[in-house]
mmCIF file of C-alpha atoms and ligand atoms in Angstrom:
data_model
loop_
_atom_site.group_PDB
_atom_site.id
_atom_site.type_symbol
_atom_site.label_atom_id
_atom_site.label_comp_id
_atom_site.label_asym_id
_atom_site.label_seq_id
_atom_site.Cartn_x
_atom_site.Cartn_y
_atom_site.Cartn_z
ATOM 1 C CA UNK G 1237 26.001 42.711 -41.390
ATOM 2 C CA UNK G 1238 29.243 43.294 -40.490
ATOM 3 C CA UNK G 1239 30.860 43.764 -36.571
ATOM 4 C CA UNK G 1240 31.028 47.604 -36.923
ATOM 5 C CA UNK G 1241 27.561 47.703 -38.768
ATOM 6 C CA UNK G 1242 26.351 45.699 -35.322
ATOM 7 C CA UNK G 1243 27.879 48.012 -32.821
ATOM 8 C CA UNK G 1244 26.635 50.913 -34.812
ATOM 9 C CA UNK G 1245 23.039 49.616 -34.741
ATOM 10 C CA UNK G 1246 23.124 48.456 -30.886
ATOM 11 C CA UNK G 1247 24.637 52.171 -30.239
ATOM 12 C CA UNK G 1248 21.580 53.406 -32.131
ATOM 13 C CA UNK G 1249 18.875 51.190 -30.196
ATOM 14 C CA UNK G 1250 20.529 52.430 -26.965
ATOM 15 C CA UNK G 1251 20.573 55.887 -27.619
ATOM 16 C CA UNK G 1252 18.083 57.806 -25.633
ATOM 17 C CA UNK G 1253 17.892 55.187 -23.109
ATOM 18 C CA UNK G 1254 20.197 54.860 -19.694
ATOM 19 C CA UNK G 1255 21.472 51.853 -20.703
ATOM 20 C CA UNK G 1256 25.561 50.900 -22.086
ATOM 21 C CA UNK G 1257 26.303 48.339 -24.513
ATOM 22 C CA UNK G 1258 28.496 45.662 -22.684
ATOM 23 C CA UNK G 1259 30.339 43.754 -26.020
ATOM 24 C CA UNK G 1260 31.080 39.991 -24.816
ATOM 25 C CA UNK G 1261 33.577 39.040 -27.151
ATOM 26 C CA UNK G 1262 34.132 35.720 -25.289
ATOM 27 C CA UNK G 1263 35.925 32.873 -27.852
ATOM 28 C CA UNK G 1264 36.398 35.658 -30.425
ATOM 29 C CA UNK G 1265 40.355 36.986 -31.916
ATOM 30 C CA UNK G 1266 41.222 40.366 -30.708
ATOM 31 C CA UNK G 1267 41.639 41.345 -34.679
ATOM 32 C CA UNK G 1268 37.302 41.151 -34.142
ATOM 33 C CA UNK G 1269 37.676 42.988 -31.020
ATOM 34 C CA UNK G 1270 39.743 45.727 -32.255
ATOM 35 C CA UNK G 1271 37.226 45.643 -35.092
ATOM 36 C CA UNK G 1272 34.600 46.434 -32.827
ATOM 37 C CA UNK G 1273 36.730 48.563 -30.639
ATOM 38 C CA UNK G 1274 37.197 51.159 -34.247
ATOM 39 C CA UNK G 1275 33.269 50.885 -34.492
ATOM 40 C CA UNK G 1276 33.076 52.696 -30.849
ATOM 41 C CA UNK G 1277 32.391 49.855 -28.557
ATOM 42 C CA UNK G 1278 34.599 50.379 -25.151
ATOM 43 C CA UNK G 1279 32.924 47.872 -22.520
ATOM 44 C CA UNK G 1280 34.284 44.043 -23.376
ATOM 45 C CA UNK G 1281 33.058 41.254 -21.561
ATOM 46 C CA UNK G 1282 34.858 37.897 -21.402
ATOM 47 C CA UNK G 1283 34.115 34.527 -19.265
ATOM 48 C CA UNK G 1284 37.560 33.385 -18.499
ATOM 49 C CA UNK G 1285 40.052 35.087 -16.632
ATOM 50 C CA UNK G 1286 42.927 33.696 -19.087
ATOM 51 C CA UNK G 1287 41.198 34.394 -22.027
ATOM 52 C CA UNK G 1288 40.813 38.302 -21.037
ATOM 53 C CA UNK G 1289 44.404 38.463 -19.259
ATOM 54 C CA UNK G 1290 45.915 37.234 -22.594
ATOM 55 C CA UNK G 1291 43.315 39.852 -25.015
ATOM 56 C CA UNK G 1292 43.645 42.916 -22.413
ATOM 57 C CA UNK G 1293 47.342 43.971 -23.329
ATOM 58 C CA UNK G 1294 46.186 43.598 -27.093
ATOM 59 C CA UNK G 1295 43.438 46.529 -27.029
ATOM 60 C CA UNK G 1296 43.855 50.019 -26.471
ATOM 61 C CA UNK G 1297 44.087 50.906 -22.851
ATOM 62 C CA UNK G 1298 40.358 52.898 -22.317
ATOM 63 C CA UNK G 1299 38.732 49.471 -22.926
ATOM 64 C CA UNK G 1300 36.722 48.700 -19.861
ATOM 65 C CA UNK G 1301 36.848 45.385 -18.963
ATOM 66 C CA UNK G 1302 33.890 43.350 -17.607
ATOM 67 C CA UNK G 1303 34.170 39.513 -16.273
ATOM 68 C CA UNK G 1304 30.959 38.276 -16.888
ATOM 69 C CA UNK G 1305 32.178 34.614 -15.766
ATOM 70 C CA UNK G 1306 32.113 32.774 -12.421
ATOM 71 C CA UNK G 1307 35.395 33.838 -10.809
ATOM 72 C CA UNK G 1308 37.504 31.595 -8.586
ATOM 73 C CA UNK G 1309 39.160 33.591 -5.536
ATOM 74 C CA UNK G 1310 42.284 31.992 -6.850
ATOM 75 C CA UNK G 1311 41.995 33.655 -10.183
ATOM 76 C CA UNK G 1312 41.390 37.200 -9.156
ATOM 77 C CA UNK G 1313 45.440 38.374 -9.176
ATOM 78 C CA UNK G 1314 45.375 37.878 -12.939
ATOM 79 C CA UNK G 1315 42.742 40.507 -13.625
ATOM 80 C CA UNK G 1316 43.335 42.581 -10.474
ATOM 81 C CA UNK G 1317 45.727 44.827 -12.428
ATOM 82 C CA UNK G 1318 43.295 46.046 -15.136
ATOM 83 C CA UNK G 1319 39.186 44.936 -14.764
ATOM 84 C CA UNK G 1320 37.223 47.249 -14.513
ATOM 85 C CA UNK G 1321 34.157 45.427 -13.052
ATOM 86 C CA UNK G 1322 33.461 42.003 -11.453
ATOM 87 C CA UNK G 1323 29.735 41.529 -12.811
ATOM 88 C CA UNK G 1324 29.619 37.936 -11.336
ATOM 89 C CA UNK G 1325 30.318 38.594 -7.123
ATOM 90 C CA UNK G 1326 28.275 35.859 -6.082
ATOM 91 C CA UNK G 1327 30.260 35.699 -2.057
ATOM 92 C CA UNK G 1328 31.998 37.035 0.744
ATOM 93 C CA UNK G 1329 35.345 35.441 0.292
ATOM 94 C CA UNK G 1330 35.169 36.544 -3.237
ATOM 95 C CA UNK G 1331 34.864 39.942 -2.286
ATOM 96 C CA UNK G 1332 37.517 39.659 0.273
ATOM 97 C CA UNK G 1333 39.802 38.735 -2.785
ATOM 98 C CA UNK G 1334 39.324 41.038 -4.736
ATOM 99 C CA UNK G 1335 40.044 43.572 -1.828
ATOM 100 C CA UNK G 1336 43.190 42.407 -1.441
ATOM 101 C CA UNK G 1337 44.243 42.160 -5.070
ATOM 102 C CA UNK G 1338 43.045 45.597 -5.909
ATOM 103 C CA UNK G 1339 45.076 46.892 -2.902
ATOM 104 C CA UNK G 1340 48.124 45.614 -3.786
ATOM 105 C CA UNK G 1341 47.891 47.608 -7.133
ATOM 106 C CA UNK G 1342 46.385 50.903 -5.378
ATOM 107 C CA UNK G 1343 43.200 50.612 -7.345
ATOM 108 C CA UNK G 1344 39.506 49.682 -6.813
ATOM 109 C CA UNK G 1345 37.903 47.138 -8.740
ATOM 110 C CA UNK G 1346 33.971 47.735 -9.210
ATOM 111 C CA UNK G 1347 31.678 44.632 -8.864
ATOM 112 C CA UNK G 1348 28.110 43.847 -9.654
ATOM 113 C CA UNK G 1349 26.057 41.121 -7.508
ATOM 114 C CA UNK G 1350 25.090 38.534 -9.244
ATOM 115 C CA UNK G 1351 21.425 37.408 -8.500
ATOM 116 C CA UNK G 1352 19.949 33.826 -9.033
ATOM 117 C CA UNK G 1353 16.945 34.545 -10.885
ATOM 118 C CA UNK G 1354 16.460 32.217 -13.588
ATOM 119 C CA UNK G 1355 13.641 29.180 -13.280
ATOM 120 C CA UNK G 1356 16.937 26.716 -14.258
ATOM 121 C CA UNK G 1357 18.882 25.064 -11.271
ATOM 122 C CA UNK G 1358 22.074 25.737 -13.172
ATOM 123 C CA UNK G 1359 22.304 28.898 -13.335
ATOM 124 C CA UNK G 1360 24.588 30.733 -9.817
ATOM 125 C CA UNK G 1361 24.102 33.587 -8.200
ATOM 126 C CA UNK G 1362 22.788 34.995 -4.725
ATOM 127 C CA UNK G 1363 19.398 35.018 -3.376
ATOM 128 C CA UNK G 1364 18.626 38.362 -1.787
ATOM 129 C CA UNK G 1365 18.598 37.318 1.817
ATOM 130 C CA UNK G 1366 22.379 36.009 0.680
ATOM 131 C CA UNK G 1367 23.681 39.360 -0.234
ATOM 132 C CA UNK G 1368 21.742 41.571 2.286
ATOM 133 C CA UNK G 1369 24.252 38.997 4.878
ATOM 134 C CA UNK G 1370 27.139 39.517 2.788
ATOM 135 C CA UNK G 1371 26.364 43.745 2.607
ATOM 136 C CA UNK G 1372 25.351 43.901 6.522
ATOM 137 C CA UNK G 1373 28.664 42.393 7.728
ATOM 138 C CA UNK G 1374 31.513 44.366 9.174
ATOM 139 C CA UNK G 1375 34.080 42.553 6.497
ATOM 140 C CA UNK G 1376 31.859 44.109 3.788
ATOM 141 C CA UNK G 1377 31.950 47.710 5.629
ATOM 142 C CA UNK G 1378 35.881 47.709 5.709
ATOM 143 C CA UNK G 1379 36.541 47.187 2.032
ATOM 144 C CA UNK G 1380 38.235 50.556 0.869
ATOM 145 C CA UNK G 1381 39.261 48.936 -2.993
ATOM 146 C CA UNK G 1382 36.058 47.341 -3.891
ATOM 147 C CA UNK G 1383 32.712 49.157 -4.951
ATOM 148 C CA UNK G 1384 29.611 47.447 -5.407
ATOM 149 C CA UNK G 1385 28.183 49.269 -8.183
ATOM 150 C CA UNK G 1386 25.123 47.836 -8.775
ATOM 151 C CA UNK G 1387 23.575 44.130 -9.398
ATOM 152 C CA UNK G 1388 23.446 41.488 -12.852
ATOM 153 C CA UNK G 1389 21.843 38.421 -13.596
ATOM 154 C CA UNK G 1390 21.067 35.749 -16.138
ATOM 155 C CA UNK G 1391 17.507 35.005 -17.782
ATOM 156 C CA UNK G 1392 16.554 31.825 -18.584
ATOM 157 C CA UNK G 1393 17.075 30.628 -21.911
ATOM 158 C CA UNK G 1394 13.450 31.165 -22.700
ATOM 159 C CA UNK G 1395 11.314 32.591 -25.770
ATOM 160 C CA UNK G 1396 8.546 33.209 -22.939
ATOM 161 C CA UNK G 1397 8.558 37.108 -23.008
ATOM 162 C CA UNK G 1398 6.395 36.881 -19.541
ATOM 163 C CA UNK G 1399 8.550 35.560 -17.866
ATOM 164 C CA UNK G 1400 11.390 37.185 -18.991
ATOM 165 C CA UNK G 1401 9.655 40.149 -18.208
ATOM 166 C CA UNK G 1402 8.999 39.158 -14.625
ATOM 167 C CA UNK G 1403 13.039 37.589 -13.702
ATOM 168 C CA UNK G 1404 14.061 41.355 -15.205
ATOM 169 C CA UNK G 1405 11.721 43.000 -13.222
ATOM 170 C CA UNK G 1406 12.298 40.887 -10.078
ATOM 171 C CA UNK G 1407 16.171 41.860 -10.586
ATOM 172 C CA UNK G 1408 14.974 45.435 -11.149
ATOM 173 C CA UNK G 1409 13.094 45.183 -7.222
ATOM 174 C CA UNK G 1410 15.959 43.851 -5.697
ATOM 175 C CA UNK G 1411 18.140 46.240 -7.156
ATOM 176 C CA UNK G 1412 15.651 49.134 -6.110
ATOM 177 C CA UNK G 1413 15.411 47.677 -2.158
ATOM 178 C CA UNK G 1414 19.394 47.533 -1.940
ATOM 179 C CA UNK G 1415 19.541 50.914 -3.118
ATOM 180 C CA UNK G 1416 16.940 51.750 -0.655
ATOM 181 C CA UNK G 1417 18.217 49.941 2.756
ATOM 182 C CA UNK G 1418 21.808 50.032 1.634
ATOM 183 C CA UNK G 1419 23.131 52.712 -1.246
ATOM 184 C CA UNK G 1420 20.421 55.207 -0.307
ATOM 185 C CA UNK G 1421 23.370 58.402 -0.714
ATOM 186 C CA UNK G 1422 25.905 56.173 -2.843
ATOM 187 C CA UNK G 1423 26.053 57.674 -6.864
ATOM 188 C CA UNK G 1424 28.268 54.451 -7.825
ATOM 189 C CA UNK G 1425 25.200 51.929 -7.152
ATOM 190 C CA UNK G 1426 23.375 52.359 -10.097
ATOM 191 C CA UNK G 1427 23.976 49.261 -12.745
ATOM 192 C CA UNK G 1428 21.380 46.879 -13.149
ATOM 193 C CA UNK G 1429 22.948 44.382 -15.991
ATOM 194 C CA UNK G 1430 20.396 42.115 -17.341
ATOM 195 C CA UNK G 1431 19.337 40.919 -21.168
ATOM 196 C CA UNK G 1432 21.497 38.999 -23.544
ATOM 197 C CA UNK G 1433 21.465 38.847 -27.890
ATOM 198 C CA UNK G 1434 18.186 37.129 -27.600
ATOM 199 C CA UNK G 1435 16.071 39.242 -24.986
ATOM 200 C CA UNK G 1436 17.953 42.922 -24.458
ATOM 201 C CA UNK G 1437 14.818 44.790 -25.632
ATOM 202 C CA UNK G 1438 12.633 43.212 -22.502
ATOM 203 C CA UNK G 1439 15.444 43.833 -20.854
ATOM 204 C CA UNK G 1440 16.177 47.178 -21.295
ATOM 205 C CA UNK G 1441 12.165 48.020 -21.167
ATOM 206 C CA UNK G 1442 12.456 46.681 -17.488
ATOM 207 C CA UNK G 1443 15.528 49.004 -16.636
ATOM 208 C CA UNK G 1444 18.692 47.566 -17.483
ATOM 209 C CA UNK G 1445 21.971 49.787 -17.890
ATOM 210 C CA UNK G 1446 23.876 47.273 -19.561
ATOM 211 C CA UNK G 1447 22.933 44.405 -21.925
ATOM 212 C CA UNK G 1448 25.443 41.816 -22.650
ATOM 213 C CA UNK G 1449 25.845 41.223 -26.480
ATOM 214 C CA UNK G 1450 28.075 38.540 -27.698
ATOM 215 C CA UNK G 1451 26.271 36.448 -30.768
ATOM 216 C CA UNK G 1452 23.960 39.194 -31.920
ATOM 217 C CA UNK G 1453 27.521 41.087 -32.738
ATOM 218 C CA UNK G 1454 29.773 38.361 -33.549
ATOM 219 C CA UNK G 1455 27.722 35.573 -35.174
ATOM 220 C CA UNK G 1456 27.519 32.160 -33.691
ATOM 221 C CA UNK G 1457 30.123 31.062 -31.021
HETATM 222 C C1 PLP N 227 27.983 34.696 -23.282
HETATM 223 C C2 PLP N 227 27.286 35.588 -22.318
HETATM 224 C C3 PLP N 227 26.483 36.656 -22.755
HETATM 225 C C4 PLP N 227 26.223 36.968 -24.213
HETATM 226 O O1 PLP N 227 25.361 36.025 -24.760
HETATM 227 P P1 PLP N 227 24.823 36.184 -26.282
HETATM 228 O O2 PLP N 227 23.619 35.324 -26.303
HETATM 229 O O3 PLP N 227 25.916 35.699 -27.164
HETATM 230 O O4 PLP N 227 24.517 37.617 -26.487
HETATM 231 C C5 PLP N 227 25.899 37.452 -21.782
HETATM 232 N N1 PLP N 227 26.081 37.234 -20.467
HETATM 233 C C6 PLP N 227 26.840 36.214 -20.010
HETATM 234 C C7 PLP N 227 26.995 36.029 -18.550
HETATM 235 C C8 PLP N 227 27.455 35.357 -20.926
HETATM 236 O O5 PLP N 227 28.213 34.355 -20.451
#
């Protein structure tokens, strides 16, 4: 199967549902991105900021771009001009940052919280009582260039459809009580971006809006 034959058959398994194709093209040339750019695919995750600062001026400019990465503070000016979302806000300070990046070019830069919800000990994120601090303090309430649209989070690397099943669902309840106590009238919170090449159809049965695809696309990294 070819890259365009893939993005054609993801677009076709997501049709009908609320849920976006997110196309992580981490490692990959941006002669395979613009391949799957042609085939209709317009959300691109990468992991690295220099990796997407160095593809982004390569693509056509309605790409949205996602970092799906753990983000450094210090790293945030090299994406603040064009990313789209942040799916991997995991502080305070972060969010600070990206405030005063997106500022500085009059835009806002979306971001998803990124949950801890995988049985590994590796893999980041917050726990809920984490970001309910972060979202009840007055630094959070005075960000005019950042939107927190919604929340993401990693699986473990598991065959175990159970508990896949119950991490997406647990990300699906906190996403549901933070709309509740804390987005109740906001339209923009509404992403919940869980499952991967190897478990987006749990993932997608549990809620998600966007599934991150790299290897089920692209072949291999
Ligand atoms: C690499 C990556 C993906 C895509 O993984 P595949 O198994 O290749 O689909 C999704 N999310 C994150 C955060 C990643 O780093």
């Amino acid at each position: 199967m070819s890259i365009s034959d893939n993005i054609r058959f993801f677009q076709s398994q997501l049709t009908g549902t609320n849920c976006r194709l997110v196309t992580v093209t981490k490692t990959h040339p941006v002669q395979k991105l613009q391949e799957a750019y042609d085939a209709g695919a317009r959300l691109f995750g990468e992991n690295k900021v220099q990796e997407m600062a160095a593809k982004q001026p390569e693509l056509p400019t309605d790409v949205e771009w996602h970092l799906i990465g753990h983000l450094q503070t210090n790293k945030v000016k090299y994406i603040a001009p064009f990313v789209h979302t942040i799916q991997s806000v995991d502080s305070l300070k972060l969010l600070l940052e990206m405030e005063k990046q997106a500022a500085k070019h009059g835009r806002v830069i979306n971001g998803l919280l990124q949950f801890h919800i995988a049985a590994e000990e590796t893999k980041t994120g917050l726990t809920l009582s984490e970001a309910e601090e972060v979202l009840q303090s007055d630094a959070f309430r005075s960000l005019r260039h950042v939107r927190i649209t919604g929340v993401m989070a990693i699986a473990t690397n598991t065959p175990d459809e159970a508990q896949l099943r119950q991490e997406f669902s647990e990300l699906r309840s906190y996403f549901e009580l933070l709309k509740a106590r804390y987005f109740a009238d906001n339209e923009y919170f509404r992403e919940i971006s869980m499952g991967m090449s190897s478990d987006y159809q749990l993932a997608v049965a549990e809620g998600s809006t966007l599934i991150r695809v790299g290897s089920a696309i692209f072949g291999a990294r």
